[in-house]
Amino acid sequence: MKKVFYLYIFFYFLLLSYLALTLSISPKEALIFYKEKSLLHYIVNLSTTLFGKNGFGLKVFFISLNIINIFLLFNLSLKKLKKAEDALLAAIIFSLLPGFISSSLVVTKVSIIIFFTLLFLNLPKKSAIFLFPIMLLIDRSFAIFFLGIFFYSVYKKDRFMMILSLIFFTLSMYIFGFDVKGKPKNFFLDTFGVYSAIFSPLVFIYFFYVLYRVLVKGKKEIVWFISFVSFIFSLLLSFRQRISFEDFAPFVLIGVIIMVKEFLSSYRVRLPEFRKRYKTIFLIVIGSLILNDMVLIFNKNLYFILKDPKKHFAYNFHISKELASRLKKDRIFCVKIDNKALQYQLKFYDIKRCNDYILTDFKVDETSKKVSIFYKNILLKDYYVSKVNNK
């Protein structure tokens, strides 16, 4: 069993590393890399110093951390599900969730939040509480985690953990808070749509059913409380504003353990002749999950069916490296751009800022040279480079 797991992890790492190399740095990632003085900024700068300024160097920390997260979830699943094959199933499903894969390929705090959450759940209670101050300082999203621990403590009548979690929740809200300013707008359905994309639609439907089933009559464990509280809180906030899924999704994703546990419990309690329906449901749901992963992995092929390339969900990850390559091919190694994010994106690929050339989305004059970005024969974007007369 261990050999199968290690072999799976090895190929999983290779796949994610290859995908990272195929992606361009996005506008948001470029701003994090050069401008935003945050934990992510220092992580990616150190990572690219060690592994080079390329897609792998930019994402290797998040890929590696998520590999550790799979091991942590596997170890936690061994405690919750008892059987090694059940824990392996939970870990594999967890690793195949589109939201989890995406968190490995994008510069985001999601993998860090998942790591500390799973580390807390794997440690003995007396040791785990020492993670609270670290969590508090790392990110505001841990306020949701503290809230989940609080409700679990109330349920378990654990007065010490109840008071401690409430203190840290209050401190987190005082230091960071959650932005509820602006004109209220309803994004409830949008939130459901994004969760469907994070889990894949059929997996999310079953996950939602399991959360409700456990709420009504199931055994409520700490993982369920963390996942459920985060999910409900995100839905409540979405009634008045668009939420940041980086603040909630990490805690919801770990609920996959409860989902697998409930399915296997329902499956095994039935006699063999009555299990066929469950096998069929399992194959359909897992098949849909793998299909969603194939779309994610081979996402560039979506350009063949989209009328407007800009509607591609990963459009921002397919432009800057290709543009830099085209400029270098034309022996242009510096440009001036009004779009600051794009200027930083090109800087990542060694296209510096200068006053010799300007890069625009439109033709400045007759001397402007068109620079087109293609995926195979599909036009993604036209740019224009104009030489500046400095005389």
Short mmCIF file of C-alpha atoms in Angstrom, two decimals:
data_model
loop_
_atom_site.label_atom_id
_atom_site.label_comp_id
_atom_site.label_asym_id
_atom_site.label_seq_id
_atom_site.Cartn_x
_atom_site.Cartn_y
_atom_site.Cartn_z
CA MET A 1 0.00 0.00 0.00
CA LYS A 2 2.80 2.42 0.90
CA LYS A 3 4.64 1.70 -2.35
CA VAL A 4 1.50 2.50 -4.35
CA PHE A 5 1.06 5.74 -2.41
CA TYR A 6 4.68 6.83 -2.85
CA LEU A 7 4.59 6.01 -6.56
CA TYR A 8 1.40 8.06 -6.94
CA ILE A 9 2.98 11.00 -5.10
CA PHE A 10 6.09 10.83 -7.29
CA PHE A 11 4.12 11.07 -10.54
CA TYR A 12 1.81 13.67 -9.00
CA PHE A 13 4.83 15.86 -8.21
CA LEU A 14 6.21 15.43 -11.75
CA LEU A 15 2.84 16.36 -13.28
CA LEU A 16 2.47 19.50 -11.16
CA SER A 17 6.08 20.51 -11.91
CA TYR A 18 5.47 20.15 -15.65
CA LEU A 19 2.24 22.17 -15.46
CA ALA A 20 4.02 24.91 -13.50
CA LEU A 21 6.60 25.22 -16.28
CA THR A 22 3.86 25.67 -18.90
CA LEU A 23 2.21 28.61 -17.12
CA SER A 24 3.14 32.28 -17.38
CA ILE A 25 3.31 34.47 -14.31
CA SER A 26 -0.08 36.13 -13.86
CA PRO A 27 -0.67 39.85 -13.16
CA LYS A 28 -1.51 39.16 -9.51
CA GLU A 29 1.54 36.93 -9.06
CA ALA A 30 3.81 39.54 -10.65
CA LEU A 31 2.57 42.18 -8.21
CA ILE A 32 3.15 39.78 -5.30
CA PHE A 33 6.66 39.02 -6.59
CA TYR A 34 7.76 42.64 -7.02
CA LYS A 35 5.49 44.91 -4.99
CA GLU A 36 3.52 43.22 -2.22
CA LYS A 37 5.57 42.93 0.98
CA SER A 38 3.83 39.85 2.34
CA LEU A 39 4.77 36.32 3.36
CA LEU A 40 4.08 35.14 -0.20
CA HIS A 41 6.43 37.81 -1.57
CA TYR A 42 9.37 36.56 0.48
CA ILE A 43 8.57 32.90 -0.25
CA VAL A 44 8.51 33.28 -4.05
CA ASN A 45 11.59 35.51 -4.11
CA LEU A 46 13.58 32.98 -2.08
CA SER A 47 12.22 30.13 -4.18
CA THR A 48 13.20 31.73 -7.50
CA THR A 49 16.63 32.58 -6.10
CA LEU A 50 17.18 28.88 -5.42
CA PHE A 51 15.44 27.36 -8.45
CA GLY A 52 15.52 30.09 -11.07
CA LYS A 53 13.09 32.69 -12.39
CA ASN A 54 10.73 30.36 -14.20
CA GLY A 55 7.39 28.70 -13.61
CA PHE A 56 8.87 25.86 -11.56
CA GLY A 57 10.94 28.18 -9.39
CA LEU A 58 7.88 30.34 -8.78
CA LYS A 59 5.59 27.43 -7.79
CA VAL A 60 7.91 24.75 -6.34
CA PHE A 61 7.28 25.83 -2.74
CA PHE A 62 3.50 25.47 -3.13
CA ILE A 63 3.82 22.17 -5.00
CA SER A 64 6.12 20.77 -2.30
CA LEU A 65 3.95 22.03 0.53
CA ASN A 66 0.88 20.42 -1.00
CA ILE A 67 2.75 17.13 -1.28
CA ILE A 68 3.32 17.41 2.48
CA ASN A 69 -0.38 18.27 2.87
CA ILE A 70 -1.35 15.03 1.13
CA PHE A 71 0.81 13.08 3.59
CA LEU A 72 -0.71 14.97 6.52
CA LEU A 73 -4.24 14.27 5.30
CA PHE A 74 -3.34 10.61 4.75
CA ASN A 75 -2.02 10.37 8.32
CA LEU A 76 -5.10 12.11 9.71
CA SER A 77 -7.34 9.81 7.66
CA LEU A 78 -5.63 6.78 9.20
CA LYS A 79 -6.86 7.99 12.58
CA LYS A 80 -10.36 8.81 11.38
CA LEU A 81 -10.96 5.94 8.93
CA LYS A 82 -8.79 3.25 10.54
CA LYS A 83 -8.08 1.22 7.37
CA ALA A 84 -5.01 2.10 5.27
CA GLU A 85 -6.89 1.64 1.98
CA ASP A 86 -9.60 4.05 3.17
CA ALA A 87 -7.00 6.65 4.13
CA LEU A 88 -5.32 6.20 0.75
CA LEU A 89 -8.64 6.76 -1.02
CA ALA A 90 -9.26 9.95 0.98
CA ALA A 91 -5.76 11.26 0.24
CA ILE A 92 -6.05 10.56 -3.48
CA ILE A 93 -9.49 12.18 -3.77
CA PHE A 94 -8.15 15.16 -1.81
CA SER A 95 -5.18 15.48 -4.18
CA LEU A 96 -7.48 15.30 -7.22
CA LEU A 97 -9.81 18.11 -6.16
CA PRO A 98 -9.44 20.89 -8.78
CA GLY A 99 -9.16 23.51 -6.04
CA PHE A 100 -6.29 21.64 -4.42
CA ILE A 101 -4.44 21.19 -7.73
CA SER A 102 -4.94 24.87 -8.52
CA SER A 103 -3.48 25.88 -5.14
CA SER A 104 -0.24 24.14 -6.21
CA LEU A 105 -0.03 26.04 -9.49
CA VAL A 106 -0.92 29.54 -8.31
CA VAL A 107 0.94 31.80 -5.88
CA THR A 108 -1.63 31.71 -3.10
CA LYS A 109 -1.86 31.29 0.66
CA VAL A 110 -4.21 28.29 0.35
CA SER A 111 -1.53 25.58 0.64
CA ILE A 112 -0.04 27.33 3.70
CA ILE A 113 -3.42 27.51 5.44
CA ILE A 114 -4.13 23.84 4.66
CA PHE A 115 -0.70 22.89 6.02
CA PHE A 116 -1.17 24.54 9.42
CA THR A 117 -4.75 23.28 9.70
CA LEU A 118 -3.75 19.67 9.00
CA LEU A 119 -0.67 19.98 11.22
CA PHE A 120 -2.93 21.13 14.07
CA LEU A 121 -5.28 18.19 13.51
CA ASN A 122 -2.39 15.69 13.44
CA LEU A 123 -0.74 16.91 16.64
CA PRO A 124 -1.80 16.01 20.20
CA LYS A 125 -4.02 18.67 21.74
CA LYS A 126 -1.35 19.87 24.22
CA SER A 127 1.11 20.49 21.38
CA ALA A 128 -1.41 21.71 18.79
CA ILE A 129 -2.50 24.76 20.78
CA PHE A 130 0.99 26.24 20.44
CA LEU A 131 0.20 26.71 16.74
CA PHE A 132 -2.53 29.23 17.62
CA PRO A 133 -0.19 32.27 17.90
CA ILE A 134 1.50 31.33 14.59
CA MET A 135 -1.85 30.95 12.86
CA LEU A 136 -3.01 34.26 14.28
CA LEU A 137 -0.03 36.12 12.82
CA ILE A 138 0.10 34.33 9.47
CA ASP A 139 -3.28 35.28 8.05
CA ARG A 140 -6.73 36.65 8.82
CA SER A 141 -8.44 33.54 7.43
CA PHE A 142 -7.55 31.59 10.57
CA ALA A 143 -10.31 33.53 12.31
CA ILE A 144 -12.66 31.04 10.62
CA PHE A 145 -10.56 28.17 11.92
CA PHE A 146 -10.71 29.53 15.49
CA LEU A 147 -14.47 29.92 15.13
CA GLY A 148 -14.79 26.28 14.03
CA ILE A 149 -12.70 25.14 17.01
CA PHE A 150 -14.88 27.26 19.30
CA PHE A 151 -18.12 25.58 18.16
CA TYR A 152 -16.49 22.15 18.40
CA SER A 153 -15.38 22.97 21.97
CA VAL A 154 -18.92 24.05 22.87
CA TYR A 155 -20.22 20.76 21.43
CA LYS A 156 -17.62 18.77 23.39
CA LYS A 157 -18.00 20.97 26.51
CA ASP A 158 -14.25 21.61 26.53
CA ARG A 159 -14.13 24.85 28.53
CA PHE A 160 -10.37 25.43 28.15
CA MET A 161 -10.37 25.10 24.33
CA MET A 162 -13.61 27.07 24.15
CA ILE A 163 -12.08 30.07 25.94
CA LEU A 164 -8.75 29.81 24.10
CA SER A 165 -10.30 29.61 20.63
CA LEU A 166 -12.67 32.48 21.42
CA ILE A 167 -9.74 34.64 22.56
CA PHE A 168 -7.80 33.97 19.35
CA PHE A 169 -10.90 34.48 17.20
CA THR A 170 -11.46 37.86 18.87
CA LEU A 171 -7.80 38.81 18.44
CA SER A 172 -7.87 37.85 14.77
CA MET A 173 -11.01 39.88 14.13
CA TYR A 174 -9.52 42.82 16.01
CA ILE A 175 -6.20 42.71 14.10
CA PHE A 176 -7.51 41.82 10.64
CA GLY A 177 -11.29 41.62 10.63
CA PHE A 178 -13.31 40.82 7.52
CA ASP A 179 -14.12 43.46 4.95
CA VAL A 180 -17.88 44.04 4.90
CA LYS A 181 -17.80 47.55 3.48
CA GLY A 182 -19.37 48.73 0.26
CA LYS A 183 -22.82 48.41 -1.26
CA PRO A 184 -24.39 45.03 -0.40
CA LYS A 185 -24.72 42.67 -3.37
CA ASN A 186 -25.89 39.06 -3.46
CA PHE A 187 -23.23 36.61 -4.67
CA PHE A 188 -24.83 33.51 -3.11
CA LEU A 189 -25.24 31.61 -6.39
CA ASP A 190 -21.77 32.67 -7.53
CA THR A 191 -20.36 31.18 -4.34
CA PHE A 192 -22.06 27.85 -5.03
CA GLY A 193 -20.68 27.97 -8.56
CA VAL A 194 -17.12 28.50 -7.38
CA TYR A 195 -17.39 25.70 -4.81
CA SER A 196 -18.64 23.46 -7.61
CA ALA A 197 -15.50 24.32 -9.58
CA ILE A 198 -13.25 23.78 -6.55
CA PHE A 199 -14.66 20.30 -5.86
CA SER A 200 -16.08 19.49 -9.32
CA PRO A 201 -19.90 19.61 -9.55
CA LEU A 202 -20.89 16.04 -8.61
CA VAL A 203 -18.34 15.81 -5.80
CA PHE A 204 -19.63 19.10 -4.40
CA ILE A 205 -23.24 17.91 -4.49
CA TYR A 206 -22.29 14.83 -2.48
CA PHE A 207 -20.09 16.91 -0.17
CA PHE A 208 -22.99 19.30 0.49
CA TYR A 209 -25.26 16.33 1.20
CA VAL A 210 -22.73 14.87 3.68
CA LEU A 211 -22.39 18.18 5.55
CA TYR A 212 -26.16 18.30 5.94
CA ARG A 213 -26.46 14.60 6.84
CA VAL A 214 -23.87 14.89 9.61
CA LEU A 215 -25.57 18.07 10.86
CA VAL A 216 -28.88 16.23 11.19
CA LYS A 217 -27.87 12.82 12.54
CA GLY A 218 -24.19 12.05 12.04
CA LYS A 219 -21.23 12.03 14.40
CA LYS A 220 -19.82 15.55 14.52
CA GLU A 221 -16.02 15.52 14.59
CA ILE A 222 -13.56 18.41 14.68
CA VAL A 223 -12.92 18.18 10.92
CA TRP A 224 -16.65 18.50 10.25
CA PHE A 225 -16.92 21.59 12.49
CA ILE A 226 -13.99 23.34 10.78
CA SER A 227 -15.30 22.54 7.31
CA PHE A 228 -18.97 23.23 8.09
CA VAL A 229 -18.41 26.54 9.91
CA SER A 230 -16.18 27.81 7.11
CA PHE A 231 -18.70 26.78 4.45
CA ILE A 232 -21.69 28.31 6.23
CA PHE A 233 -19.82 31.51 7.10
CA SER A 234 -18.79 31.95 3.45
CA LEU A 235 -22.40 31.49 2.32
CA LEU A 236 -23.66 34.04 4.83
CA LEU A 237 -21.08 36.62 3.74
CA SER A 238 -21.88 35.97 0.08
CA PHE A 239 -25.40 37.35 0.62
CA ARG A 240 -23.89 40.85 0.74
CA GLN A 241 -20.50 40.68 -1.00
CA ARG A 242 -18.15 38.69 -3.20
CA ILE A 243 -15.99 36.63 -0.85
CA SER A 244 -12.32 35.72 -1.09
CA PHE A 245 -12.26 31.96 -1.47
CA GLU A 246 -8.66 31.87 -0.27
CA ASP A 247 -10.08 32.67 3.18
CA PHE A 248 -12.58 29.79 3.26
CA ALA A 249 -11.77 27.06 0.72
CA PRO A 250 -8.74 25.62 2.60
CA PHE A 251 -10.92 24.71 5.58
CA VAL A 252 -13.75 23.39 3.42
CA LEU A 253 -11.44 21.17 1.36
CA ILE A 254 -10.28 19.10 4.34
CA GLY A 255 -13.90 17.98 4.76
CA VAL A 256 -13.16 15.36 2.12
CA ILE A 257 -12.26 13.04 5.04
CA ILE A 258 -15.83 13.23 6.35
CA MET A 259 -17.18 12.72 2.85
CA VAL A 260 -15.16 9.53 2.31
CA LYS A 261 -15.97 8.26 5.81
CA GLU A 262 -19.73 8.72 5.32
CA PHE A 263 -19.69 7.07 1.90
CA LEU A 264 -17.71 4.02 3.09
CA SER A 265 -19.92 3.71 6.16
CA SER A 266 -23.09 3.73 4.02
CA TYR A 267 -21.48 1.29 1.58
CA ARG A 268 -20.23 -1.28 4.10
CA VAL A 269 -23.35 -1.34 6.26
CA ARG A 270 -25.21 -2.91 3.33
CA LEU A 271 -25.10 -6.50 2.18
CA PRO A 272 -22.95 -7.19 -0.93
CA GLU A 273 -26.00 -7.63 -3.19
CA PHE A 274 -27.21 -4.11 -2.29
CA ARG A 275 -23.90 -2.33 -2.87
CA LYS A 276 -24.13 -2.12 -6.66
CA ARG A 277 -25.91 1.24 -6.60
CA TYR A 278 -23.19 2.72 -4.39
CA LYS A 279 -20.46 1.40 -6.67
CA THR A 280 -22.19 3.03 -9.63
CA ILE A 281 -22.53 6.36 -7.80
CA PHE A 282 -18.88 6.19 -6.75
CA LEU A 283 -17.67 5.52 -10.30
CA ILE A 284 -19.80 8.32 -11.76
CA VAL A 285 -18.68 10.87 -9.15
CA ILE A 286 -14.99 9.93 -9.35
CA GLY A 287 -15.21 9.80 -13.13
CA SER A 288 -16.58 13.36 -13.18
CA LEU A 289 -13.77 14.45 -10.84
CA ILE A 290 -11.11 12.99 -13.14
CA LEU A 291 -12.82 14.58 -16.15
CA ASN A 292 -12.66 17.98 -14.44
CA ASP A 293 -8.98 17.39 -13.71
CA MET A 294 -8.36 16.59 -17.37
CA VAL A 295 -9.98 19.90 -18.32
CA LEU A 296 -7.74 21.65 -15.79
CA ILE A 297 -4.56 19.88 -16.94
CA PHE A 298 -5.25 20.29 -20.65
CA ASN A 299 -6.98 23.64 -20.24
CA LYS A 300 -5.34 25.28 -23.27
CA ASN A 301 -7.44 23.09 -25.53
CA LEU A 302 -10.48 25.08 -24.39
CA TYR A 303 -9.32 27.82 -26.76
CA PHE A 304 -10.53 25.62 -29.62
CA ILE A 305 -14.14 25.88 -28.43
CA LEU A 306 -14.22 29.41 -26.95
CA LYS A 307 -15.26 32.27 -29.23
CA ASP A 308 -13.54 34.82 -27.03
CA PRO A 309 -10.12 33.65 -25.71
CA LYS A 310 -10.32 36.18 -22.88
CA LYS A 311 -13.13 34.12 -21.33
CA HIS A 312 -10.71 31.26 -20.68
CA PHE A 313 -10.39 30.80 -16.90
CA ALA A 314 -6.57 30.65 -17.14
CA TYR A 315 -6.14 33.36 -19.79
CA ASN A 316 -3.90 35.48 -17.55
CA PHE A 317 -1.51 32.54 -17.21
CA HIS A 318 -0.98 32.18 -20.97
CA ILE A 319 0.22 35.60 -22.06
CA SER A 320 3.30 37.14 -20.42
CA LYS A 321 5.89 34.40 -21.03
CA GLU A 322 4.76 34.07 -24.63
CA LEU A 323 4.86 37.84 -25.12
CA ALA A 324 8.35 38.08 -23.64
CA SER A 325 9.50 35.29 -25.94
CA ARG A 326 8.09 37.10 -29.01
CA LEU A 327 9.76 40.38 -28.01
CA LYS A 328 13.12 38.68 -27.54
CA LYS A 329 12.72 37.00 -30.91
CA ASP A 330 12.45 40.49 -32.41
CA ARG A 331 15.51 41.52 -30.38
CA ILE A 332 13.52 43.82 -28.13
CA PHE A 333 14.70 43.51 -24.55
CA CYS A 334 13.02 46.51 -22.93
CA VAL A 335 9.69 48.30 -23.30
CA LYS A 336 7.58 50.87 -21.52
CA ILE A 337 4.00 49.89 -20.64
CA ASP A 338 1.22 51.83 -18.95
CA ASN A 339 -0.10 48.57 -17.49
CA LYS A 340 2.07 48.20 -14.37
CA ALA A 341 1.15 44.55 -13.77
CA LEU A 342 2.15 43.59 -17.32
CA GLN A 343 5.38 45.58 -16.92
CA TYR A 344 6.21 43.44 -13.88
CA GLN A 345 5.18 40.26 -15.69
CA LEU A 346 7.63 41.01 -18.50
CA LYS A 347 10.30 42.00 -15.98
CA PHE A 348 10.08 38.48 -14.56
CA TYR A 349 11.15 37.22 -18.00
CA ASP A 350 13.99 39.77 -18.27
CA ILE A 351 12.16 42.34 -20.41
CA LYS A 352 13.12 45.54 -18.61
CA ARG A 353 11.47 48.94 -18.59
CA CYS A 354 12.97 51.60 -20.86
CA ASN A 355 11.99 54.60 -22.97
CA ASP A 356 13.21 53.18 -26.30
CA TYR A 357 10.03 51.22 -27.06
CA ILE A 358 6.43 51.44 -25.91
CA LEU A 359 4.07 48.47 -25.81
CA THR A 360 0.35 49.14 -26.31
CA ASP A 361 -2.89 47.33 -27.11
CA PHE A 362 -3.45 49.61 -30.10
CA LYS A 363 -1.53 50.87 -33.10
CA VAL A 364 0.20 54.15 -32.25
CA ASP A 365 1.33 55.06 -35.78
CA GLU A 366 2.30 53.46 -39.07
CA THR A 367 5.67 52.35 -37.70
CA SER A 368 4.08 50.31 -34.91
CA LYS A 369 4.90 46.63 -35.18
CA LYS A 370 2.23 44.07 -34.35
CA VAL A 371 3.22 41.39 -31.87
CA SER A 372 0.65 38.60 -31.79
CA ILE A 373 0.30 35.87 -29.17
CA PHE A 374 -1.02 32.57 -30.48
CA TYR A 375 -1.88 29.19 -29.07
CA LYS A 376 -1.24 27.01 -32.09
CA ASN A 377 -3.32 28.84 -34.74
CA ILE A 378 -5.63 30.65 -32.32
CA LEU A 379 -5.02 34.34 -31.70
CA LEU A 380 -4.99 35.16 -27.98
CA LYS A 381 -3.91 38.78 -28.03
CA ASP A 382 -2.44 41.49 -30.29
CA TYR A 383 0.08 43.99 -28.98
CA TYR A 384 1.90 46.80 -30.77
CA VAL A 385 5.51 47.85 -30.24
CA SER A 386 6.48 51.36 -31.27
CA LYS A 387 9.98 52.73 -31.34
CA VAL A 388 10.31 56.07 -29.56
CA ASN A 389 12.16 58.83 -31.36
CA ASN A 390 14.46 60.23 -28.68
CA LYS A 391 15.99 62.91 -30.91
#
